[in-house]
CSV table of N, CA, C and O in Angstrom, one decimal:
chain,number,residue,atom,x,y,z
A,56,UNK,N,-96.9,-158.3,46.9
A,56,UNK,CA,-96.1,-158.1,45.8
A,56,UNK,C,-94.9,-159.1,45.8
A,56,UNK,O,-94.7,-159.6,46.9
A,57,UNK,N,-94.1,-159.4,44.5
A,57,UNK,CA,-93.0,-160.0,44.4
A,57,UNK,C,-91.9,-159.6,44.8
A,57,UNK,O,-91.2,-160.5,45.4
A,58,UNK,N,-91.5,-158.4,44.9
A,58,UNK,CA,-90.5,-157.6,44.7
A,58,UNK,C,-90.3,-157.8,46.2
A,58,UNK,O,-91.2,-157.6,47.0
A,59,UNK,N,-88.7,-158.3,46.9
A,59,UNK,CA,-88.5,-157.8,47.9
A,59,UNK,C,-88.1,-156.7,47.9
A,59,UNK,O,-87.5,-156.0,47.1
A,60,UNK,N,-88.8,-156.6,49.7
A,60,UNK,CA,-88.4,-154.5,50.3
A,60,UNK,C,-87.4,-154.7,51.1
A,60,UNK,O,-87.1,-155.6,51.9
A,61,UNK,N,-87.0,-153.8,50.8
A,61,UNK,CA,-85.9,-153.1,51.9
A,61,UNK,C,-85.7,-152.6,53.0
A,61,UNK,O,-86.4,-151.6,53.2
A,62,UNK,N,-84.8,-153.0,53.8
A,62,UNK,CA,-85.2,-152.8,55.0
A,62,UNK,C,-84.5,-151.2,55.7
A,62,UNK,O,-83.5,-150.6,55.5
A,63,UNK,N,-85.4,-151.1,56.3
A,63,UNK,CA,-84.5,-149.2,56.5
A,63,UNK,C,-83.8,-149.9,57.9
A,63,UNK,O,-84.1,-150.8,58.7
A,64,UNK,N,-82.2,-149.0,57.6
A,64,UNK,CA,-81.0,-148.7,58.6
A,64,UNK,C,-81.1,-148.2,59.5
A,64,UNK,O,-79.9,-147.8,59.4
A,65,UNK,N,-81.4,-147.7,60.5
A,65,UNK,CA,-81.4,-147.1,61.8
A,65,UNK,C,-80.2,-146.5,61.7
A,65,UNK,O,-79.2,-147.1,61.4
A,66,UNK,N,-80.1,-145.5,62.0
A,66,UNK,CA,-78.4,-144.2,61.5
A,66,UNK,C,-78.7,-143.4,63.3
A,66,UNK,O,-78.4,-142.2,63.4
A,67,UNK,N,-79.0,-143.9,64.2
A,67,UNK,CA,-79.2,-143.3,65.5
A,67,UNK,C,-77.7,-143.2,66.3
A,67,UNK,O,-77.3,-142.3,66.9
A,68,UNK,N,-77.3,-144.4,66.2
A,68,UNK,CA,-76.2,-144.7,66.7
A,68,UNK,C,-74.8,-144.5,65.8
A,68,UNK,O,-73.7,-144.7,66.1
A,69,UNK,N,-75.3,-144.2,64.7
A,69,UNK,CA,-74.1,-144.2,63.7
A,69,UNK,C,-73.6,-143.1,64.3
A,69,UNK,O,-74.1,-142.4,65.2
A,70,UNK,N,-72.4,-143.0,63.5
A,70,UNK,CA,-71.1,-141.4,64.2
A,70,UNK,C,-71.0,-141.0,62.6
A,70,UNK,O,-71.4,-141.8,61.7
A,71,UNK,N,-70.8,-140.2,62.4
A,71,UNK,CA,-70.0,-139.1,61.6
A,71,UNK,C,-68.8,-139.2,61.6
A,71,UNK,O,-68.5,-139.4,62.8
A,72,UNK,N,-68.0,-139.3,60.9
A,72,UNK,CA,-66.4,-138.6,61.1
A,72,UNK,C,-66.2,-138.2,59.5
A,72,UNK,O,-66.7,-138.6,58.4
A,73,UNK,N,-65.4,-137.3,59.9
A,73,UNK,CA,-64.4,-136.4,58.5
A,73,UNK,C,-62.7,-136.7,58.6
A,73,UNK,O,-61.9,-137.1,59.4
A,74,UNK,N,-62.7,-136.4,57.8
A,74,UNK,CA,-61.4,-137.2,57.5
A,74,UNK,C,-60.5,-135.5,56.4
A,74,UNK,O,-60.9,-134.9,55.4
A,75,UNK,N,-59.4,-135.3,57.3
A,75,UNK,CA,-58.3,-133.8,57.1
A,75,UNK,C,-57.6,-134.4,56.1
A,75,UNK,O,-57.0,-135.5,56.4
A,76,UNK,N,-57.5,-133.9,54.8
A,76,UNK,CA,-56.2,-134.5,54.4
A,76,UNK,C,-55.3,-133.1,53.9
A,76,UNK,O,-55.7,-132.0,53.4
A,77,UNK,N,-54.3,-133.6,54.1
A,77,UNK,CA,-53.7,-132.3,53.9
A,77,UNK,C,-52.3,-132.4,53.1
A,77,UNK,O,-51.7,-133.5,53.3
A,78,UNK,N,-51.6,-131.6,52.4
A,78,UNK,CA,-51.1,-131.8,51.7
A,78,UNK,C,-49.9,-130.9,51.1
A,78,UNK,O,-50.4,-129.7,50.9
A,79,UNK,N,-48.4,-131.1,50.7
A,79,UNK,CA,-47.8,-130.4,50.4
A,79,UNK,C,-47.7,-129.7,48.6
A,79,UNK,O,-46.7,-129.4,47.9
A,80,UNK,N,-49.0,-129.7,48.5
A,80,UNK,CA,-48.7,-128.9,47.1
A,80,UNK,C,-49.3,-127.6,47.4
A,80,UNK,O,-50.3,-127.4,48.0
A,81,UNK,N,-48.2,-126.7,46.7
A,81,UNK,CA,-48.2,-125.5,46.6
A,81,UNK,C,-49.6,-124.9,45.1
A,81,UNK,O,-49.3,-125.0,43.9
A,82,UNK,N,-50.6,-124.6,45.5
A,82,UNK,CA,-51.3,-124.4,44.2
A,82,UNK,C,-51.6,-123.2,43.3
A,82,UNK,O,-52.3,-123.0,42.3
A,83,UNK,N,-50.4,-122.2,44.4
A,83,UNK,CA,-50.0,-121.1,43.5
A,83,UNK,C,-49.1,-121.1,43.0
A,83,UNK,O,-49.0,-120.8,41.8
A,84,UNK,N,-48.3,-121.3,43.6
A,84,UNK,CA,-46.8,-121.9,42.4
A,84,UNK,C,-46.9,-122.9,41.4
A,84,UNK,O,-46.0,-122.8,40.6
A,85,UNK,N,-47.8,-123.8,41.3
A,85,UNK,CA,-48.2,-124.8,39.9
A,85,UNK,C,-49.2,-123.8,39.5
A,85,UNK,O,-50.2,-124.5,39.0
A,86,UNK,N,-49.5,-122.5,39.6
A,86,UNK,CA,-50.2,-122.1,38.6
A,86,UNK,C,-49.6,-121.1,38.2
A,86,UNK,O,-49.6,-121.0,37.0
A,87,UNK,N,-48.7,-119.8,39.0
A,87,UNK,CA,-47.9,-119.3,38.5
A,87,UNK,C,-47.0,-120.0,37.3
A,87,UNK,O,-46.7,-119.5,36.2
A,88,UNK,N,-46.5,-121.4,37.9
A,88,UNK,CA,-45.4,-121.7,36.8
A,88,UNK,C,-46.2,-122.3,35.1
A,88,UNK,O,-45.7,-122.3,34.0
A,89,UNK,N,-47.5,-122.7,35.7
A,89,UNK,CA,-48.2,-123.0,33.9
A,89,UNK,C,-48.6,-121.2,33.9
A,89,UNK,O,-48.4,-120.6,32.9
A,90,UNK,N,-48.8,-121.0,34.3
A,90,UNK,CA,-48.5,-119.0,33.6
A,90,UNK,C,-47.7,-118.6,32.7
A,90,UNK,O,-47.8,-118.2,31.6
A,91,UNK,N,-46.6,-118.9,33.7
A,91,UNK,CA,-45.0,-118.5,32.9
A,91,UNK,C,-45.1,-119.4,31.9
A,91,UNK,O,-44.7,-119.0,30.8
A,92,UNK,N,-45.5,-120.7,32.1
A,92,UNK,CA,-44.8,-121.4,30.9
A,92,UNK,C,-45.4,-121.3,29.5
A,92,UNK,O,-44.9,-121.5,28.4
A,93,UNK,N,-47.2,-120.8,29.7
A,93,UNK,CA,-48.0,-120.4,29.0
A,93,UNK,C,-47.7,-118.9,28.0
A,93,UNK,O,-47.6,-118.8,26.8
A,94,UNK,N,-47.5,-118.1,29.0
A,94,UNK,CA,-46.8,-117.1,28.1
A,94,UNK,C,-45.6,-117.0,27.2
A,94,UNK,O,-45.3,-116.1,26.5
A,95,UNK,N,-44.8,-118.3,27.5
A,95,UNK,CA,-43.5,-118.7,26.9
A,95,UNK,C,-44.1,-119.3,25.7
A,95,UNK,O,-43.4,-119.0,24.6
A,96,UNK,N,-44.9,-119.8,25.5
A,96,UNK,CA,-45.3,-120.3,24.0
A,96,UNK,C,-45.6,-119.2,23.0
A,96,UNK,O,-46.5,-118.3,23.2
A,97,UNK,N,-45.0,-119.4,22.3
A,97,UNK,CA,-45.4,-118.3,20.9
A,97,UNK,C,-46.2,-118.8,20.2
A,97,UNK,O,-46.7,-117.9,19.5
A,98,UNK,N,-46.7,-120.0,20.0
A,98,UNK,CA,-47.6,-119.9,18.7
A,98,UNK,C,-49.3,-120.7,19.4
A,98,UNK,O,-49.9,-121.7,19.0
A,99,UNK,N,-49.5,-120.1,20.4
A,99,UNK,CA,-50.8,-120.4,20.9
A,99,UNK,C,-51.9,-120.8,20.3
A,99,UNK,O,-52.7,-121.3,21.0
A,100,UNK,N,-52.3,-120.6,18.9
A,100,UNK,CA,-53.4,-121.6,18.4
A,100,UNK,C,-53.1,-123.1,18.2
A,100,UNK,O,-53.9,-124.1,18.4
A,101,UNK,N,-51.5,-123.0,17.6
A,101,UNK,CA,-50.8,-123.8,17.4
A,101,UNK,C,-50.7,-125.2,19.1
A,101,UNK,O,-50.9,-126.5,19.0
A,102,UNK,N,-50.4,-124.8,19.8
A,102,UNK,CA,-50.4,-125.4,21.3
A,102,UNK,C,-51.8,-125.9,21.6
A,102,UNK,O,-52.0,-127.0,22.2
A,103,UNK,N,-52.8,-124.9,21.0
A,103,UNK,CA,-54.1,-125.2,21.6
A,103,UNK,C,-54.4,-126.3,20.9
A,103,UNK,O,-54.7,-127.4,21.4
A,104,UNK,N,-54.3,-126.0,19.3
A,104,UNK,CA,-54.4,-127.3,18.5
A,104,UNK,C,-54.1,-128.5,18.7
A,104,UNK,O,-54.8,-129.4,18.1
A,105,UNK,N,-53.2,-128.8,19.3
A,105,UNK,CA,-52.2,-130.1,19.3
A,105,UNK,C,-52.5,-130.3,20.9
A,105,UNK,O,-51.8,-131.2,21.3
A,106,UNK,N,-53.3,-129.9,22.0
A,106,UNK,CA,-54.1,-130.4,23.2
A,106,UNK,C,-55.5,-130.8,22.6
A,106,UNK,O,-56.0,-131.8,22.9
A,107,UNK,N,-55.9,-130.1,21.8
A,107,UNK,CA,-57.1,-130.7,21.4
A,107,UNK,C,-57.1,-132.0,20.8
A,107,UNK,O,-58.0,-132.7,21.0
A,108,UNK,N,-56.2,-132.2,20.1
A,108,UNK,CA,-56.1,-133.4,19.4
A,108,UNK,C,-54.9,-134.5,20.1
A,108,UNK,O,-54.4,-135.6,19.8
A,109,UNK,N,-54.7,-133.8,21.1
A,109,UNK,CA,-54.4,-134.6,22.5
A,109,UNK,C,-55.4,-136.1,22.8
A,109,UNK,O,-55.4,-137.3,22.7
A,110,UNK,N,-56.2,-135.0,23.4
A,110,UNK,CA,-57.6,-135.1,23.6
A,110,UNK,C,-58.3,-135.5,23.2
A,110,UNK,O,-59.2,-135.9,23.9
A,111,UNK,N,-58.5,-135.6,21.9
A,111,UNK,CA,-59.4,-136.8,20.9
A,111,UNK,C,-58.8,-137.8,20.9
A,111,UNK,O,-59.6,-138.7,20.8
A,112,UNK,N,-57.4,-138.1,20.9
A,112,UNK,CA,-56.9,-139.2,20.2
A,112,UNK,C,-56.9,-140.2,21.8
A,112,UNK,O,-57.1,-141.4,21.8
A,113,UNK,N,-56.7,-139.3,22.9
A,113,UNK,CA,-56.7,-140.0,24.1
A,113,UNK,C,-58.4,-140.9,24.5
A,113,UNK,O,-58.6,-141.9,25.2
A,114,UNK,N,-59.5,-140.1,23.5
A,114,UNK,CA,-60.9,-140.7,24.2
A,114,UNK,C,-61.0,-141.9,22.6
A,114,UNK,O,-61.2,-143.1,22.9
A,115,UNK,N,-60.9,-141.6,21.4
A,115,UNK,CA,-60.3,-142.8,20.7
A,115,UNK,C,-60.1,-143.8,21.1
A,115,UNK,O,-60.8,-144.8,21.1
A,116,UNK,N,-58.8,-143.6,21.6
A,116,UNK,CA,-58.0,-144.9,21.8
A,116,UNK,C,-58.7,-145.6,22.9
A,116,UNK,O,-59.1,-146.8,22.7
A,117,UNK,N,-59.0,-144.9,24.0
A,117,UNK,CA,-60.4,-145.1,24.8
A,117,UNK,C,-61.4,-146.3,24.6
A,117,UNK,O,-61.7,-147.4,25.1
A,118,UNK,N,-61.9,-145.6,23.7
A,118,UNK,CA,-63.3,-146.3,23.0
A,118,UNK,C,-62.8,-147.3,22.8
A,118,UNK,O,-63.2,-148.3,23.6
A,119,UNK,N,-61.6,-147.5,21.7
A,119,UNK,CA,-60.9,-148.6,20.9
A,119,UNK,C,-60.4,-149.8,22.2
A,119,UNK,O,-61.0,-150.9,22.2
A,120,UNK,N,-59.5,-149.5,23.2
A,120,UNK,CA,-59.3,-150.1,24.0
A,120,UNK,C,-60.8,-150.9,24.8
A,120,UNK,O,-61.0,-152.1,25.0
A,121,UNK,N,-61.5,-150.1,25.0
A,121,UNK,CA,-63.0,-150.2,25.5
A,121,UNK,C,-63.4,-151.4,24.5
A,121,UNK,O,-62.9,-152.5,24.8
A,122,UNK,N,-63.9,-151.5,23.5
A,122,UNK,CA,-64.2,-152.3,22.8
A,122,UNK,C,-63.4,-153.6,22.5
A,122,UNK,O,-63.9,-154.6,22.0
A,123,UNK,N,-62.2,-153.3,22.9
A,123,UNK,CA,-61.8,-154.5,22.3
A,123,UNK,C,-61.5,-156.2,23.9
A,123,UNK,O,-61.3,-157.4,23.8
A,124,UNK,N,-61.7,-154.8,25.2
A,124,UNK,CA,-61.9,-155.5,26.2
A,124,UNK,C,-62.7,-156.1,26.4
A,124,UNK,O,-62.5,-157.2,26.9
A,125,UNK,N,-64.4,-155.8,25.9
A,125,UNK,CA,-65.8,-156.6,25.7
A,125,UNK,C,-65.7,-157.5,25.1
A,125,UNK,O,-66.5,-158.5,25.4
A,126,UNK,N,-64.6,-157.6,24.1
A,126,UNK,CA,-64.4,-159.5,23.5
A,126,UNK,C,-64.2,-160.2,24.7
A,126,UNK,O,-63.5,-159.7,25.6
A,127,UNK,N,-64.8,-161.4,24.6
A,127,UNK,CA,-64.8,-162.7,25.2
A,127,UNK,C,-63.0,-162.9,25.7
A,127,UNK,O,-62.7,-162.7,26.9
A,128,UNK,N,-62.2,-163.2,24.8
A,128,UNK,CA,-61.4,-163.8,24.9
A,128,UNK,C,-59.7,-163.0,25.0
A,128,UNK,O,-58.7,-163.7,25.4
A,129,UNK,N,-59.8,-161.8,24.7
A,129,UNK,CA,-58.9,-160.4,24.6
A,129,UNK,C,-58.0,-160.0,25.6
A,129,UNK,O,-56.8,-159.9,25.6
A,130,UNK,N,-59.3,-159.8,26.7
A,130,UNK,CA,-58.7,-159.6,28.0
A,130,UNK,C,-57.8,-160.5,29.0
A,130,UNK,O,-56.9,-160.1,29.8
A,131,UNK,N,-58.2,-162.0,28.8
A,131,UNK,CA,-57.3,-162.5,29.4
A,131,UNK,C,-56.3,-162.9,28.8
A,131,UNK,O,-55.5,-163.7,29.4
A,132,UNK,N,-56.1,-162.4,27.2
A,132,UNK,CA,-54.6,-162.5,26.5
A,132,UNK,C,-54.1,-161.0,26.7
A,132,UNK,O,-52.9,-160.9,26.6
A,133,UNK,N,-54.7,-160.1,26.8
A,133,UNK,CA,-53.6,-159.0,27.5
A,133,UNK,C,-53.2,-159.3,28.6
A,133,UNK,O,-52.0,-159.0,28.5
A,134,UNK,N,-53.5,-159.9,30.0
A,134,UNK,CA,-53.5,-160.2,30.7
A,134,UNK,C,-51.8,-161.1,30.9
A,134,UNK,O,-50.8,-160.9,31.7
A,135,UNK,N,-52.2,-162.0,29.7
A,135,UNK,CA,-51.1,-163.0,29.8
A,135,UNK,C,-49.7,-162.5,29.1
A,135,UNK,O,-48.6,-162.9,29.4
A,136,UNK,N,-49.9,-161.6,28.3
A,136,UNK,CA,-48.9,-160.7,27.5
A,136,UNK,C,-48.6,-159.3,28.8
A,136,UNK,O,-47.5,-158.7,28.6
A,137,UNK,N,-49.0,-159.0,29.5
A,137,UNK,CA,-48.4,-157.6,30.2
A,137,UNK,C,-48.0,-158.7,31.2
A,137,UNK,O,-47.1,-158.2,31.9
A,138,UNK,N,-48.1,-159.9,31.6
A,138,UNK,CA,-47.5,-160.6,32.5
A,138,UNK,C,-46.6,-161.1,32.0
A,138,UNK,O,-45.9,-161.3,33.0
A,139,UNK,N,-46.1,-161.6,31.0
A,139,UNK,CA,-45.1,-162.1,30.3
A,139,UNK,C,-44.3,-161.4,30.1
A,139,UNK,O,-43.1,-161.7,30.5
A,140,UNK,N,-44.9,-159.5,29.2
A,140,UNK,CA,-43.8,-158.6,29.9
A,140,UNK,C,-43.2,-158.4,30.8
A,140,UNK,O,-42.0,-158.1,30.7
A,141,UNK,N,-43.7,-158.3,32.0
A,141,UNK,CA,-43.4,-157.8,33.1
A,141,UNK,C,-42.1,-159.1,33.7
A,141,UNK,O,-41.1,-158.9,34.4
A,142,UNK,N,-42.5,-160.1,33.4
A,142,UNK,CA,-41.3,-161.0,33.6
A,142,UNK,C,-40.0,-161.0,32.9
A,142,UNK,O,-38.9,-161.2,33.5
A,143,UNK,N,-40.3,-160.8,31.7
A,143,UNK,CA,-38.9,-160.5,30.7
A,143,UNK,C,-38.7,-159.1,31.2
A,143,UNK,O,-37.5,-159.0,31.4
A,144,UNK,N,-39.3,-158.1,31.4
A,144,UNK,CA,-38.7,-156.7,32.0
A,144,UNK,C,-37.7,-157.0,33.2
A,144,UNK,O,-36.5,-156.7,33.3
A,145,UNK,N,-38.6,-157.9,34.5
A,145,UNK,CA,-37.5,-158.3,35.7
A,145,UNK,C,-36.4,-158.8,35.1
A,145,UNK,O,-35.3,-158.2,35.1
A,146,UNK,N,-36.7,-160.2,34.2
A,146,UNK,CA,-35.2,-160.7,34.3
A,146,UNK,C,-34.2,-160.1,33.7
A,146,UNK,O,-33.1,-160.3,34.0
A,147,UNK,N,-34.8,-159.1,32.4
A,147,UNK,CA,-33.4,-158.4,31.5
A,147,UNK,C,-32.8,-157.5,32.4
A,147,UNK,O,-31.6,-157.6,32.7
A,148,UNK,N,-33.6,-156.3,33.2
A,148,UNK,CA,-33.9,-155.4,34.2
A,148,UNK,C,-33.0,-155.5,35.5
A,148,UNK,O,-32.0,-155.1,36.0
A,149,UNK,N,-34.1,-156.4,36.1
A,149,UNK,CA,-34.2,-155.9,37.4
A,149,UNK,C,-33.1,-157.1,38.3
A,149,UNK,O,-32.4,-156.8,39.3
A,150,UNK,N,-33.2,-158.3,37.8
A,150,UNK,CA,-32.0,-159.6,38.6
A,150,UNK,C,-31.2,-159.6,39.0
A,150,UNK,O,-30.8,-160.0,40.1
A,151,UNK,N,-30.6,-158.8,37.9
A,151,UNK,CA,-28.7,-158.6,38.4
A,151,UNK,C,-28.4,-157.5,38.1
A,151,UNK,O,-29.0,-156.7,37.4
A,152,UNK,N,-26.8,-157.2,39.0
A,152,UNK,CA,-26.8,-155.9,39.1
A,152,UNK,C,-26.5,-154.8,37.9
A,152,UNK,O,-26.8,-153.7,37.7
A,153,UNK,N,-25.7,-155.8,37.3
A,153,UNK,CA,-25.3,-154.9,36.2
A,153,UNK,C,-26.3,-154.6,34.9
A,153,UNK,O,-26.0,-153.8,34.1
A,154,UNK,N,-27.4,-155.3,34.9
A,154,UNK,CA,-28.5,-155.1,34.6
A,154,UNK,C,-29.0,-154.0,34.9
A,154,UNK,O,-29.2,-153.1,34.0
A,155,UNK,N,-29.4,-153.7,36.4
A,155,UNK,CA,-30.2,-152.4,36.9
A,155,UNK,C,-29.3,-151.6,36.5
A,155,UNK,O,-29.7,-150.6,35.8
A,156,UNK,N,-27.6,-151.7,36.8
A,156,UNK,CA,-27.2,-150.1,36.3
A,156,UNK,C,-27.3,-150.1,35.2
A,156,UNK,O,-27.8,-149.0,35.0
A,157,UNK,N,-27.3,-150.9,34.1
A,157,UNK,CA,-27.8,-150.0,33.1
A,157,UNK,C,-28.9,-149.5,32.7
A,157,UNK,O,-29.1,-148.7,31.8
A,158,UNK,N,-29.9,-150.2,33.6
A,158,UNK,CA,-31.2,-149.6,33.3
A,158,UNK,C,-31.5,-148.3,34.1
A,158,UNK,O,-32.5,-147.6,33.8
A,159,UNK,N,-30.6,-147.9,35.3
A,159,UNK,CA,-30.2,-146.5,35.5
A,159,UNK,C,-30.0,-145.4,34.8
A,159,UNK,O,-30.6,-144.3,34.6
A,160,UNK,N,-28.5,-146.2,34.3
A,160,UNK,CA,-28.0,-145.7,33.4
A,160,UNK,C,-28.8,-144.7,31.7
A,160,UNK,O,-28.7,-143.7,31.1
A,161,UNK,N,-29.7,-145.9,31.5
A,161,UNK,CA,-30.8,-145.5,30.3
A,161,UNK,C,-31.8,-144.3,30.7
A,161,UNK,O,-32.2,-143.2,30.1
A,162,UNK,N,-32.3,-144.9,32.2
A,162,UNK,CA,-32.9,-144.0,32.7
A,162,UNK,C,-32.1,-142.1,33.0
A,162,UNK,O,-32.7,-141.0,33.2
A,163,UNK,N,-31.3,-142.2,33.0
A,163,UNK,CA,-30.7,-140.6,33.4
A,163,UNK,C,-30.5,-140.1,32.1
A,163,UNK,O,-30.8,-138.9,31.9
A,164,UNK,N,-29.9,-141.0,30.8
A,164,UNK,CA,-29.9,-140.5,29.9
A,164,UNK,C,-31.3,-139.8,29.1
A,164,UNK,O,-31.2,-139.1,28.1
A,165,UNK,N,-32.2,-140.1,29.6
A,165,UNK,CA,-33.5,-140.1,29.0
A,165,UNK,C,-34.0,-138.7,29.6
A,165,UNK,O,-34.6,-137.7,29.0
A,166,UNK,N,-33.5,-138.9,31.1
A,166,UNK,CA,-34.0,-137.5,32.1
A,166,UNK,C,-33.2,-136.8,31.5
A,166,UNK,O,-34.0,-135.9,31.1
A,167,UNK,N,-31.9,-136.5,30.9
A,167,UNK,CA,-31.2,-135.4,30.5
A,167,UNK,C,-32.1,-134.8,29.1
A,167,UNK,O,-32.4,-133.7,28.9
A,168,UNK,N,-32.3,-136.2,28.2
A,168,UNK,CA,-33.1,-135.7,27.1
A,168,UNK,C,-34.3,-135.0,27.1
A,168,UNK,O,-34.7,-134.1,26.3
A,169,UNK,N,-34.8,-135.5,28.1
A,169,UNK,CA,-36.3,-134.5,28.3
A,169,UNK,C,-36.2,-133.8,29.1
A,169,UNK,O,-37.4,-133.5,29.4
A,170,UNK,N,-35.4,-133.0,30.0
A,170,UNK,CA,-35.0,-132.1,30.6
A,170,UNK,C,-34.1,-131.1,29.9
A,170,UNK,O,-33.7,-130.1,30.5
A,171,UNK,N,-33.6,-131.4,28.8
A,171,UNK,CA,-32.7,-130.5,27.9
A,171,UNK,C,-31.4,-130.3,28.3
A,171,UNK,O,-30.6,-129.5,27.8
A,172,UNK,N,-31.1,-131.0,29.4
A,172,UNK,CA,-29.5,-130.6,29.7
A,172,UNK,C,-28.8,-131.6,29.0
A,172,UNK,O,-29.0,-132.7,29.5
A,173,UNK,N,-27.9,-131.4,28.1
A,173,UNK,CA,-27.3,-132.1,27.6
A,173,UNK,C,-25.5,-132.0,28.0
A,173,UNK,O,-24.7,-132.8,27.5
């Protein structure tokens, strides 16, 4: 025949090992607290509605992003634009100092906003 065969591995000498990983999350307390926070919503079709269409719009954009990576030429111009960003982000950002504090600064204001403490 044409087809090359394969040759079998001998596993005689091979070892086993398992591998512990272990970890500090609590996974009664992140379900207690989506409990609490579940029962805290009042208009539950309404919540459920707006995850579902979460959820469509996230496999969408999916597809859409998917497709547009398969062009030839796309990918290595996103490529060159998220690198481009990422350079103008350092230099407005990250260079100097008074730079980062304010990008601190933006940052805490943003944590208060979506944390509700105003």
């Amino acid at each position: 025949s044409s087809r090359p065969s394969l040759a079998r591995v001998n596993n005689k000498g091979a070892r086993s090992a398992s591998v512990v990983v272990r970890s500090n999350i609590d996974t009664d307390e992140i379900i207690s607290t989506v409990t609490e926070k579940w029962d805290e919503v009042e208009n539950k079709p309404q919540a459920i509605i707006y995850a579902g269409g979460a959820v469509v719009a996230l496999v969408i954009v999916n597809s859409v992003v998917g497709a547009i990576n398969n062009l030839p030429l796309f990918p290595k111009v996103f490529e060159l634009v998220g690198l481009g960003y990422s350079a103008w982000f350092t230099y407005k950002y990250l260079l100097f100092k008074s730079s980062r504090a304010e990008l601190a600064a933006d940052v805490e204001e943003l944590k208060s906003k979506i944390g509700g403490s105003d």
